[in-house]
Amino acid sequence: MTDVVALGEPLVQLNAVTPGPLRYVVYFERHIAGSELNFCVAVALNGLSCSLIARVGDDEFGRAVIEYLRARGVDASHMVVDREAQTGIYFVQRHYPVPNRSVLVYYRRGSAGSRLSPSDLDEQLIKSARIVHSSGITLAISDSAREAVYRAFELARARTFDTNIRPKLWRSPDEAREAVLKALKAGVEVLVTDPDDTKILLGVSEPAEAYRRYKELGVNVLVYKEGARGAYVFWEGGSYFRPAFNVRVEDPTGAGDAMAGTFVALYLKGVDPRRALDAASAASALVVGVRGDNESIPTPEDAEEFLRSI
Ligand code: KDG
């Protein structure tokens, strides 16, 4: 039995070593990323078992992804190597045009990862996991990947979901809304989202109102990320706000996944939601300080040390 199964697209990230418009960037640093892969790394670092179900190409980047998963303690035995398509990549443009933010430039259309389909699912594995996780990115990348998430959610004992609406991957906000709300219908133990996505999904963004509305849709616990301001957690009978830590920003990409994976792992371990959000916020703060989405996600001990030092 595995604690967590995640479905998504691993990507190779080419991160600009220097800030500014990509047209002038000469050096790129290679990282392994993708929202659900980042989530899995956080879960594994927090001591739970995690399997990623995904496709990569039969190419060097696909091999790099599989080796990386193994090295980070994520079960890669359900990964599918697709001979018909390549591993997707994306570039990260940093601090331009908005300081402290990054722009993601995808080269992933028709990628192996986007060919994920319900036939890739190991139904026994999914049924036996404590939770099944995915995100709005996987819903967006293709019809077959979306169907895979819906099928996995149907089979799952419990689900966690990160709305992660990437406007570049959708034809319209309406399309995103319809697909995400359909995924939530299965009932979600922990939903991770933010005001921008919530505006698209529910037409509101005030945190308590958002929780009330999500709860009506079957969400139990809500992690509501407000970026540089901080994050809320709402649960039956309580709520807590954790102001963000004041850290230097190198690249915020992946910070949300670090928060989601750390929070969900600690929540599954029975940690109080307030303390889980503190550790998850520490994980986010450490990730924004470096290039690469998941190398700086802390172990629980390192998160504790970070929190003690603040
Ligand atoms: O959350 C970080 C992800 O956005 C990044 O790793 C790339 O998965 C990715 C995506 O589809 O945007």
PDB file of C-alpha atoms in Angstrom, residues 43-299:
ATOM      1  CA  VAL A  43       5.427  14.106   0.480  1.00  0.00           C
ATOM      2  CA  ALA A  44       8.423  11.742   0.383  1.00  0.00           C
ATOM      3  CA  LEU A  45      10.624  14.188   2.297  1.00  0.00           C
ATOM      4  CA  ASN A  46       7.979  14.225   5.002  1.00  0.00           C
ATOM      5  CA  GLY A  47       8.212  10.482   5.409  1.00  0.00           C
ATOM      6  CA  LEU A  48       5.210   9.152   3.487  1.00  0.00           C
ATOM      7  CA  SER A  49       5.288   6.836   0.500  1.00  0.00           C
ATOM      8  CA  CYS A  50       4.268   8.393  -2.788  1.00  0.00           C
ATOM      9  CA  SER A  51       3.831   6.984  -6.296  1.00  0.00           C
ATOM     10  CA  LEU A  52       3.712   9.205  -9.355  1.00  0.00           C
ATOM     11  CA  ILE A  53       1.672   7.968 -12.298  1.00  0.00           C
ATOM     12  CA  ALA A  54       2.795   9.837 -15.399  1.00  0.00           C
ATOM     13  CA  ARG A  55       4.333   9.504 -18.847  1.00  0.00           C
ATOM     14  CA  VAL A  56       7.742  10.555 -20.067  1.00  0.00           C
ATOM     15  CA  GLY A  57       9.352  10.160 -23.482  1.00  0.00           C
ATOM     16  CA  ASP A  58      11.861   7.455 -24.379  1.00  0.00           C
ATOM     17  CA  ASP A  59      14.587  10.092 -24.348  1.00  0.00           C
ATOM     18  CA  GLU A  60      17.366  11.449 -22.152  1.00  0.00           C
ATOM     19  CA  PHE A  61      15.050  13.880 -20.369  1.00  0.00           C
ATOM     20  CA  GLY A  62      12.590  11.064 -19.632  1.00  0.00           C
ATOM     21  CA  ARG A  63      15.419   9.004 -18.174  1.00  0.00           C
ATOM     22  CA  ALA A  64      16.500  11.999 -16.113  1.00  0.00           C
ATOM     23  CA  VAL A  65      12.974  12.312 -14.680  1.00  0.00           C
ATOM     24  CA  ILE A  66      12.812   8.646 -13.679  1.00  0.00           C
ATOM     25  CA  GLU A  67      16.285   8.680 -12.122  1.00  0.00           C
ATOM     26  CA  TYR A  68      15.415  11.867 -10.272  1.00  0.00           C
ATOM     27  CA  LEU A  69      12.197  10.401  -8.834  1.00  0.00           C
ATOM     28  CA  ARG A  70      14.102   7.373  -7.584  1.00  0.00           C
ATOM     29  CA  ALA A  71      16.832   9.525  -6.085  1.00  0.00           C
ATOM     30  CA  ARG A  72      14.239  11.602  -4.231  1.00  0.00           C
ATOM     31  CA  GLY A  73      12.460   8.574  -2.794  1.00  0.00           C
ATOM     32  CA  VAL A  74       9.348   8.741  -5.010  1.00  0.00           C
ATOM     33  CA  ASP A  75       8.025   5.452  -6.410  1.00  0.00           C
ATOM     34  CA  ALA A  76       8.610   5.548 -10.182  1.00  0.00           C
ATOM     35  CA  SER A  77       7.500   1.983 -10.873  1.00  0.00           C
ATOM     36  CA  HIS A  78       4.169   3.131 -12.360  1.00  0.00           C
ATOM     37  CA  MET A  79       5.733   5.608 -14.765  1.00  0.00           C
ATOM     38  CA  VAL A  80       5.031   4.906 -18.435  1.00  0.00           C
ATOM     39  CA  VAL A  81       7.739   5.412 -21.056  1.00  0.00           C
ATOM     40  CA  ASP A  82       6.028   6.598 -24.222  1.00  0.00           C
ATOM     41  CA  ARG A  83       7.904   5.844 -27.440  1.00  0.00           C
ATOM     42  CA  GLU A  84       5.663   8.077 -29.546  1.00  0.00           C
ATOM     43  CA  ALA A  85       6.302  11.451 -27.895  1.00  0.00           C
ATOM     44  CA  GLN A  86       8.977  13.485 -26.161  1.00  0.00           C
ATOM     45  CA  THR A  87       9.313  14.603 -22.560  1.00  0.00           C
ATOM     46  CA  GLY A  88       7.924  18.127 -22.196  1.00  0.00           C
ATOM     47  CA  ILE A  89      10.143  21.052 -21.264  1.00  0.00           C
ATOM     48  CA  TYR A  90       9.654  24.619 -20.134  1.00  0.00           C
ATOM     49  CA  PHE A  91      11.777  27.687 -19.586  1.00  0.00           C
ATOM     50  CA  VAL A  92      11.608  30.018 -16.603  1.00  0.00           C
ATOM     51  CA  GLN A  93      12.046  33.750 -17.204  1.00  0.00           C
ATOM     52  CA  ARG A  94      12.785  35.443 -13.902  1.00  0.00           C
ATOM     53  CA  HIS A  95      12.082  38.918 -12.504  1.00  0.00           C
ATOM     54  CA  TYR A  96      10.708  40.224 -15.794  1.00  0.00           C
ATOM     55  CA  PRO A  97       8.438  41.982 -16.531  1.00  0.00           C
ATOM     56  CA  VAL A  98       7.413  41.894 -12.839  1.00  0.00           C
ATOM     57  CA  PRO A  99      10.189  41.791 -10.198  1.00  0.00           C
ATOM     58  CA  ASN A 100      10.040  38.750  -7.904  1.00  0.00           C
ATOM     59  CA  ARG A 101       7.818  36.858 -10.324  1.00  0.00           C
ATOM     60  CA  SER A 102       8.605  34.289 -12.990  1.00  0.00           C
ATOM     61  CA  VAL A 103       7.077  33.597 -16.383  1.00  0.00           C
ATOM     62  CA  LEU A 104       6.818  29.972 -17.532  1.00  0.00           C
ATOM     63  CA  VAL A 105       7.324  29.341 -21.258  1.00  0.00           C
ATOM     64  CA  TYR A 106       6.118  25.877 -22.207  1.00  0.00           C
ATOM     65  CA  TYR A 107       7.323  23.557 -24.970  1.00  0.00           C
ATOM     66  CA  ARG A 108       4.986  20.701 -24.124  1.00  0.00           C
ATOM     67  CA  ARG A 109       2.180  20.485 -26.685  1.00  0.00           C
ATOM     68  CA  GLY A 110       1.752  16.808 -27.650  1.00  0.00           C
ATOM     69  CA  SER A 111       4.342  15.792 -25.056  1.00  0.00           C
ATOM     70  CA  ALA A 112       4.528  12.308 -23.600  1.00  0.00           C
ATOM     71  CA  GLY A 113       3.188  13.652 -20.307  1.00  0.00           C
ATOM     72  CA  SER A 114       0.086  15.037 -21.984  1.00  0.00           C
ATOM     73  CA  ARG A 115      -0.703  11.547 -23.343  1.00  0.00           C
ATOM     74  CA  LEU A 116      -1.462  10.254 -19.842  1.00  0.00           C
ATOM     75  CA  SER A 117      -4.697   8.278 -20.083  1.00  0.00           C
ATOM     76  CA  PRO A 118      -7.039   6.157 -17.967  1.00  0.00           C
ATOM     77  CA  SER A 119      -5.285   3.037 -19.338  1.00  0.00           C
ATOM     78  CA  ASP A 120      -2.139   4.093 -17.413  1.00  0.00           C
ATOM     79  CA  LEU A 121      -3.885   3.738 -14.070  1.00  0.00           C
ATOM     80  CA  ASP A 122      -3.104   0.842 -11.772  1.00  0.00           C
ATOM     81  CA  GLU A 123      -6.559   0.552 -10.247  1.00  0.00           C
ATOM     82  CA  GLN A 124      -5.449  -1.572  -7.279  1.00  0.00           C
ATOM     83  CA  LEU A 125      -2.751   0.934  -6.365  1.00  0.00           C
ATOM     84  CA  ILE A 126      -5.219   3.814  -6.598  1.00  0.00           C
ATOM     85  CA  LYS A 127      -7.914   2.080  -4.575  1.00  0.00           C
ATOM     86  CA  SER A 128      -5.470   1.193  -1.810  1.00  0.00           C
ATOM     87  CA  ALA A 129      -3.805   4.636  -1.465  1.00  0.00           C
ATOM     88  CA  ARG A 130      -4.764   6.858   1.464  1.00  0.00           C
ATOM     89  CA  ILE A 131      -5.207   9.738  -0.938  1.00  0.00           C
ATOM     90  CA  VAL A 132      -4.978  10.441  -4.649  1.00  0.00           C
ATOM     91  CA  HIS A 133      -3.686  13.854  -5.700  1.00  0.00           C
ATOM     92  CA  SER A 134      -3.739  15.886  -8.884  1.00  0.00           C
ATOM     93  CA  SER A 135      -4.060  19.457 -10.097  1.00  0.00           C
ATOM     94  CA  GLY A 136      -5.733  21.731 -12.602  1.00  0.00           C
ATOM     95  CA  ILE A 137      -2.612  21.447 -14.763  1.00  0.00           C
ATOM     96  CA  THR A 138      -3.280  17.758 -15.427  1.00  0.00           C
ATOM     97  CA  LEU A 139      -6.899  18.560 -16.254  1.00  0.00           C
ATOM     98  CA  ALA A 140      -5.688  21.124 -18.790  1.00  0.00           C
ATOM     99  CA  ILE A 141      -3.008  19.248 -20.736  1.00  0.00           C
ATOM    100  CA  SER A 142      -5.261  16.906 -22.742  1.00  0.00           C
ATOM    101  CA  ASP A 143      -8.649  15.201 -22.800  1.00  0.00           C
ATOM    102  CA  SER A 144      -7.077  11.836 -21.984  1.00  0.00           C
ATOM    103  CA  ALA A 145      -5.135  13.213 -18.986  1.00  0.00           C
ATOM    104  CA  ARG A 146      -8.318  14.855 -17.720  1.00  0.00           C
ATOM    105  CA  GLU A 147     -10.202  11.578 -18.043  1.00  0.00           C
ATOM    106  CA  ALA A 148      -7.383   9.829 -16.162  1.00  0.00           C
ATOM    107  CA  VAL A 149      -7.815  12.230 -13.238  1.00  0.00           C
ATOM    108  CA  TYR A 150     -11.593  11.801 -13.205  1.00  0.00           C
ATOM    109  CA  ARG A 151     -11.273   8.016 -13.285  1.00  0.00           C
ATOM    110  CA  ALA A 152      -8.614   7.984 -10.553  1.00  0.00           C
ATOM    111  CA  PHE A 153     -10.777  10.275  -8.411  1.00  0.00           C
ATOM    112  CA  GLU A 154     -13.728   7.920  -8.912  1.00  0.00           C
ATOM    113  CA  LEU A 155     -11.637   4.990  -7.663  1.00  0.00           C
ATOM    114  CA  ALA A 156      -9.909   6.847  -4.824  1.00  0.00           C
ATOM    115  CA  ARG A 157     -10.711   6.465  -1.133  1.00  0.00           C
ATOM    116  CA  ALA A 158      -9.922  10.170  -0.642  1.00  0.00           C
ATOM    117  CA  ARG A 159      -8.608  12.992  -2.787  1.00  0.00           C
ATOM    118  CA  THR A 160      -6.464  16.115  -2.554  1.00  0.00           C
ATOM    119  CA  PHE A 161      -6.352  18.718  -5.308  1.00  0.00           C
ATOM    120  CA  ASP A 162      -4.477  21.884  -6.214  1.00  0.00           C
ATOM    121  CA  THR A 163      -6.518  24.070  -8.562  1.00  0.00           C
ATOM    122  CA  ASN A 164      -3.352  25.420 -10.256  1.00  0.00           C
ATOM    123  CA  ILE A 165      -5.181  27.133 -13.113  1.00  0.00           C
ATOM    124  CA  ARG A 166      -2.529  28.028 -15.689  1.00  0.00           C
ATOM    125  CA  PRO A 167      -4.365  30.333 -18.134  1.00  0.00           C
ATOM    126  CA  LYS A 168      -1.882  29.479 -20.918  1.00  0.00           C
ATOM    127  CA  LEU A 169      -3.072  25.872 -20.837  1.00  0.00           C
ATOM    128  CA  TRP A 170      -6.798  26.583 -21.144  1.00  0.00           C
ATOM    129  CA  ARG A 171      -8.853  27.966 -24.011  1.00  0.00           C
ATOM    130  CA  SER A 172     -10.923  30.058 -21.595  1.00  0.00           C
ATOM    131  CA  PRO A 173     -11.610  30.555 -17.869  1.00  0.00           C
ATOM    132  CA  ASP A 174     -15.019  28.915 -18.420  1.00  0.00           C
ATOM    133  CA  GLU A 175     -13.368  25.765 -19.699  1.00  0.00           C
ATOM    134  CA  ALA A 176     -11.102  25.671 -16.628  1.00  0.00           C
ATOM    135  CA  ARG A 177     -14.025  26.266 -14.271  1.00  0.00           C
ATOM    136  CA  GLU A 178     -16.096  23.468 -15.727  1.00  0.00           C
ATOM    137  CA  ALA A 179     -13.240  20.948 -15.634  1.00  0.00           C
ATOM    138  CA  VAL A 180     -12.062  21.804 -12.105  1.00  0.00           C
ATOM    139  CA  LEU A 181     -15.560  21.861 -10.595  1.00  0.00           C
ATOM    140  CA  LYS A 182     -16.177  18.448 -12.127  1.00  0.00           C
ATOM    141  CA  ALA A 183     -13.042  17.105 -10.414  1.00  0.00           C
ATOM    142  CA  LEU A 184     -14.163  18.541  -7.056  1.00  0.00           C
ATOM    143  CA  LYS A 185     -17.490  16.714  -7.324  1.00  0.00           C
ATOM    144  CA  ALA A 186     -15.840  13.507  -6.135  1.00  0.00           C
ATOM    145  CA  GLY A 187     -15.242  15.181  -2.727  1.00  0.00           C
ATOM    146  CA  VAL A 188     -11.865  16.580  -1.703  1.00  0.00           C
ATOM    147  CA  GLU A 189     -10.159  16.118   1.657  1.00  0.00           C
ATOM    148  CA  VAL A 190      -7.672  18.970   1.156  1.00  0.00           C
ATOM    149  CA  LEU A 191      -8.058  21.637  -1.530  1.00  0.00           C
ATOM    150  CA  VAL A 192      -5.157  23.974  -2.237  1.00  0.00           C
ATOM    151  CA  THR A 193      -6.007  27.117  -4.135  1.00  0.00           C
ATOM    152  CA  ASP A 194      -5.622  30.907  -4.279  1.00  0.00           C
ATOM    153  CA  PRO A 195      -7.762  34.023  -4.832  1.00  0.00           C
ATOM    154  CA  ASP A 196      -7.164  34.186  -8.619  1.00  0.00           C
ATOM    155  CA  ASP A 197      -8.295  30.614  -9.194  1.00  0.00           C
ATOM    156  CA  THR A 198     -11.182  31.013  -6.763  1.00  0.00           C
ATOM    157  CA  LYS A 199     -12.407  34.078  -8.624  1.00  0.00           C
ATOM    158  CA  ILE A 200     -12.525  31.963 -11.782  1.00  0.00           C
ATOM    159  CA  LEU A 201     -14.129  28.993 -10.043  1.00  0.00           C
ATOM    160  CA  LEU A 202     -16.626  30.627  -7.707  1.00  0.00           C
ATOM    161  CA  GLY A 203     -16.646  34.322  -8.579  1.00  0.00           C
ATOM    162  CA  VAL A 204     -15.505  35.225  -5.034  1.00  0.00           C
ATOM    163  CA  SER A 205     -12.092  35.679  -3.433  1.00  0.00           C
ATOM    164  CA  GLU A 206     -12.667  36.621   0.216  1.00  0.00           C
ATOM    165  CA  PRO A 207     -11.089  33.680   2.111  1.00  0.00           C
ATOM    166  CA  ALA A 208     -13.872  32.791   4.589  1.00  0.00           C
ATOM    167  CA  GLU A 209     -16.520  33.107   1.907  1.00  0.00           C
ATOM    168  CA  ALA A 210     -14.389  30.926  -0.379  1.00  0.00           C
ATOM    169  CA  TYR A 211     -14.162  28.248   2.321  1.00  0.00           C
ATOM    170  CA  ARG A 212     -17.917  28.335   2.881  1.00  0.00           C
ATOM    171  CA  ARG A 213     -18.530  27.858  -0.833  1.00  0.00           C
ATOM    172  CA  TYR A 214     -15.886  25.158  -1.272  1.00  0.00           C
ATOM    173  CA  LYS A 215     -17.297  23.321   1.737  1.00  0.00           C
ATOM    174  CA  GLU A 216     -20.696  23.199   0.044  1.00  0.00           C
ATOM    175  CA  LEU A 217     -18.908  21.549  -2.866  1.00  0.00           C
ATOM    176  CA  GLY A 218     -17.513  18.790  -0.641  1.00  0.00           C
ATOM    177  CA  VAL A 219     -14.122  20.195   0.399  1.00  0.00           C
ATOM    178  CA  ASN A 220     -13.078  19.346   3.942  1.00  0.00           C
ATOM    179  CA  VAL A 221      -9.877  21.368   4.496  1.00  0.00           C
ATOM    180  CA  LEU A 222      -8.913  24.449   2.477  1.00  0.00           C
ATOM    181  CA  VAL A 223      -5.383  25.790   2.103  1.00  0.00           C
ATOM    182  CA  TYR A 224      -5.754  29.285   0.654  1.00  0.00           C
ATOM    183  CA  LYS A 225      -2.486  30.770  -0.631  1.00  0.00           C
ATOM    184  CA  GLU A 226      -2.162  34.521  -0.792  1.00  0.00           C
ATOM    185  CA  GLY A 227       1.395  34.592  -2.146  1.00  0.00           C
ATOM    186  CA  ALA A 228       3.697  37.142  -0.550  1.00  0.00           C
ATOM    187  CA  ARG A 229       1.018  37.939   2.058  1.00  0.00           C
ATOM    188  CA  GLY A 230       0.754  34.448   3.533  1.00  0.00           C
ATOM    189  CA  ALA A 231      -1.726  31.569   3.594  1.00  0.00           C
ATOM    190  CA  TYR A 232      -4.849  30.460   5.429  1.00  0.00           C
ATOM    191  CA  VAL A 233      -5.997  27.036   6.427  1.00  0.00           C
ATOM    192  CA  PHE A 234      -9.677  26.438   7.105  1.00  0.00           C
ATOM    193  CA  TRP A 235     -11.075  23.253   8.556  1.00  0.00           C
ATOM    194  CA  GLU A 236     -14.320  22.158  10.214  1.00  0.00           C
ATOM    195  CA  GLY A 237     -14.432  24.345  13.301  1.00  0.00           C
ATOM    196  CA  GLY A 238     -11.294  26.428  12.830  1.00  0.00           C
ATOM    197  CA  SER A 239      -9.063  28.628  10.722  1.00  0.00           C
ATOM    198  CA  TYR A 240      -5.527  29.975  10.906  1.00  0.00           C
ATOM    199  CA  PHE A 241      -3.518  32.551   8.963  1.00  0.00           C
ATOM    200  CA  ARG A 242       0.243  32.215   8.590  1.00  0.00           C
ATOM    201  CA  PRO A 243       1.892  35.436   7.338  1.00  0.00           C
ATOM    202  CA  ALA A 244       4.533  34.705   4.705  1.00  0.00           C
ATOM    203  CA  PHE A 245       8.172  34.771   5.756  1.00  0.00           C
ATOM    204  CA  ASN A 246      10.124  37.688   4.463  1.00  0.00           C
ATOM    205  CA  VAL A 247      12.704  36.085   2.169  1.00  0.00           C
ATOM    206  CA  ARG A 248      14.673  37.093  -0.904  1.00  0.00           C
ATOM    207  CA  VAL A 249      13.017  35.843  -4.090  1.00  0.00           C
ATOM    208  CA  GLU A 250      15.112  34.028  -6.670  1.00  0.00           C
ATOM    209  CA  ASP A 251      12.263  32.173  -8.388  1.00  0.00           C
ATOM    210  CA  PRO A 252       8.826  31.507  -6.875  1.00  0.00           C
ATOM    211  CA  THR A 253       8.067  28.620  -9.259  1.00  0.00           C
ATOM    212  CA  GLY A 254       7.139  25.497  -7.299  1.00  0.00           C
ATOM    213  CA  ALA A 255       6.506  27.274  -3.998  1.00  0.00           C
ATOM    214  CA  GLY A 256       2.813  26.368  -4.113  1.00  0.00           C
ATOM    215  CA  ASP A 257       3.567  22.697  -4.733  1.00  0.00           C
ATOM    216  CA  ALA A 258       6.040  22.645  -1.843  1.00  0.00           C
ATOM    217  CA  MET A 259       3.327  24.112   0.374  1.00  0.00           C
ATOM    218  CA  ALA A 260       0.691  21.657  -0.876  1.00  0.00           C
ATOM    219  CA  GLY A 261       2.862  18.529  -0.590  1.00  0.00           C
ATOM    220  CA  THR A 262       4.215  19.452   2.829  1.00  0.00           C
ATOM    221  CA  PHE A 263       0.781  20.366   4.191  1.00  0.00           C
ATOM    222  CA  VAL A 264      -0.915  17.224   2.864  1.00  0.00           C
ATOM    223  CA  ALA A 265       1.844  14.921   4.163  1.00  0.00           C
ATOM    224  CA  LEU A 266       1.733  16.451   7.644  1.00  0.00           C
ATOM    225  CA  TYR A 267      -2.066  16.487   7.655  1.00  0.00           C
ATOM    226  CA  LEU A 268      -2.079  12.767   6.814  1.00  0.00           C
ATOM    227  CA  LYS A 269       0.365  12.221   9.664  1.00  0.00           C
ATOM    228  CA  GLY A 270      -2.145  13.805  12.024  1.00  0.00           C
ATOM    229  CA  VAL A 271      -0.260  17.060  12.625  1.00  0.00           C
ATOM    230  CA  ASP A 272      -2.431  19.972  13.764  1.00  0.00           C
ATOM    231  CA  PRO A 273      -3.434  22.052  10.675  1.00  0.00           C
ATOM    232  CA  ARG A 274      -1.817  25.201  12.145  1.00  0.00           C
ATOM    233  CA  ARG A 275       1.544  23.504  12.620  1.00  0.00           C
ATOM    234  CA  ALA A 276       1.217  21.809   9.221  1.00  0.00           C
ATOM    235  CA  LEU A 277       0.657  25.219   7.611  1.00  0.00           C
ATOM    236  CA  ASP A 278       3.676  26.682   9.427  1.00  0.00           C
ATOM    237  CA  ALA A 279       5.917  23.924   8.057  1.00  0.00           C
ATOM    238  CA  ALA A 280       4.312  24.202   4.613  1.00  0.00           C
ATOM    239  CA  SER A 281       4.968  27.963   4.609  1.00  0.00           C
ATOM    240  CA  ALA A 282       8.576  27.320   5.594  1.00  0.00           C
ATOM    241  CA  ALA A 283       8.848  24.955   2.612  1.00  0.00           C
ATOM    242  CA  SER A 284       7.469  27.649   0.283  1.00  0.00           C
ATOM    243  CA  ALA A 285       9.851  30.253   1.671  1.00  0.00           C
ATOM    244  CA  LEU A 286      12.852  27.997   1.122  1.00  0.00           C
ATOM    245  CA  VAL A 287      11.783  27.163  -2.436  1.00  0.00           C
ATOM    246  CA  VAL A 288      11.357  30.796  -3.537  1.00  0.00           C
ATOM    247  CA  GLY A 289      14.942  31.506  -2.498  1.00  0.00           C
ATOM    248  CA  VAL A 290      16.473  29.247  -5.150  1.00  0.00           C
ATOM    249  CA  ARG A 291      16.117  28.246  -8.801  1.00  0.00           C
ATOM    250  CA  GLY A 292      14.501  24.826  -9.154  1.00  0.00           C
ATOM    251  CA  ASP A 293      11.125  23.820  -7.802  1.00  0.00           C
ATOM    252  CA  ASN A 294      11.882  21.114  -5.293  1.00  0.00           C
ATOM    253  CA  GLU A 295      15.554  20.853  -4.308  1.00  0.00           C
ATOM    254  CA  SER A 296      15.038  23.125  -1.303  1.00  0.00           C
ATOM    255  CA  ILE A 297      11.885  21.560   0.071  1.00  0.00           C
ATOM    256  CA  PRO A 298      12.840  20.838   3.692  1.00  0.00           C
ATOM    257  CA  THR A 299      12.557  17.692   5.768  1.00  0.00           C
TER     258      THR A 299
END
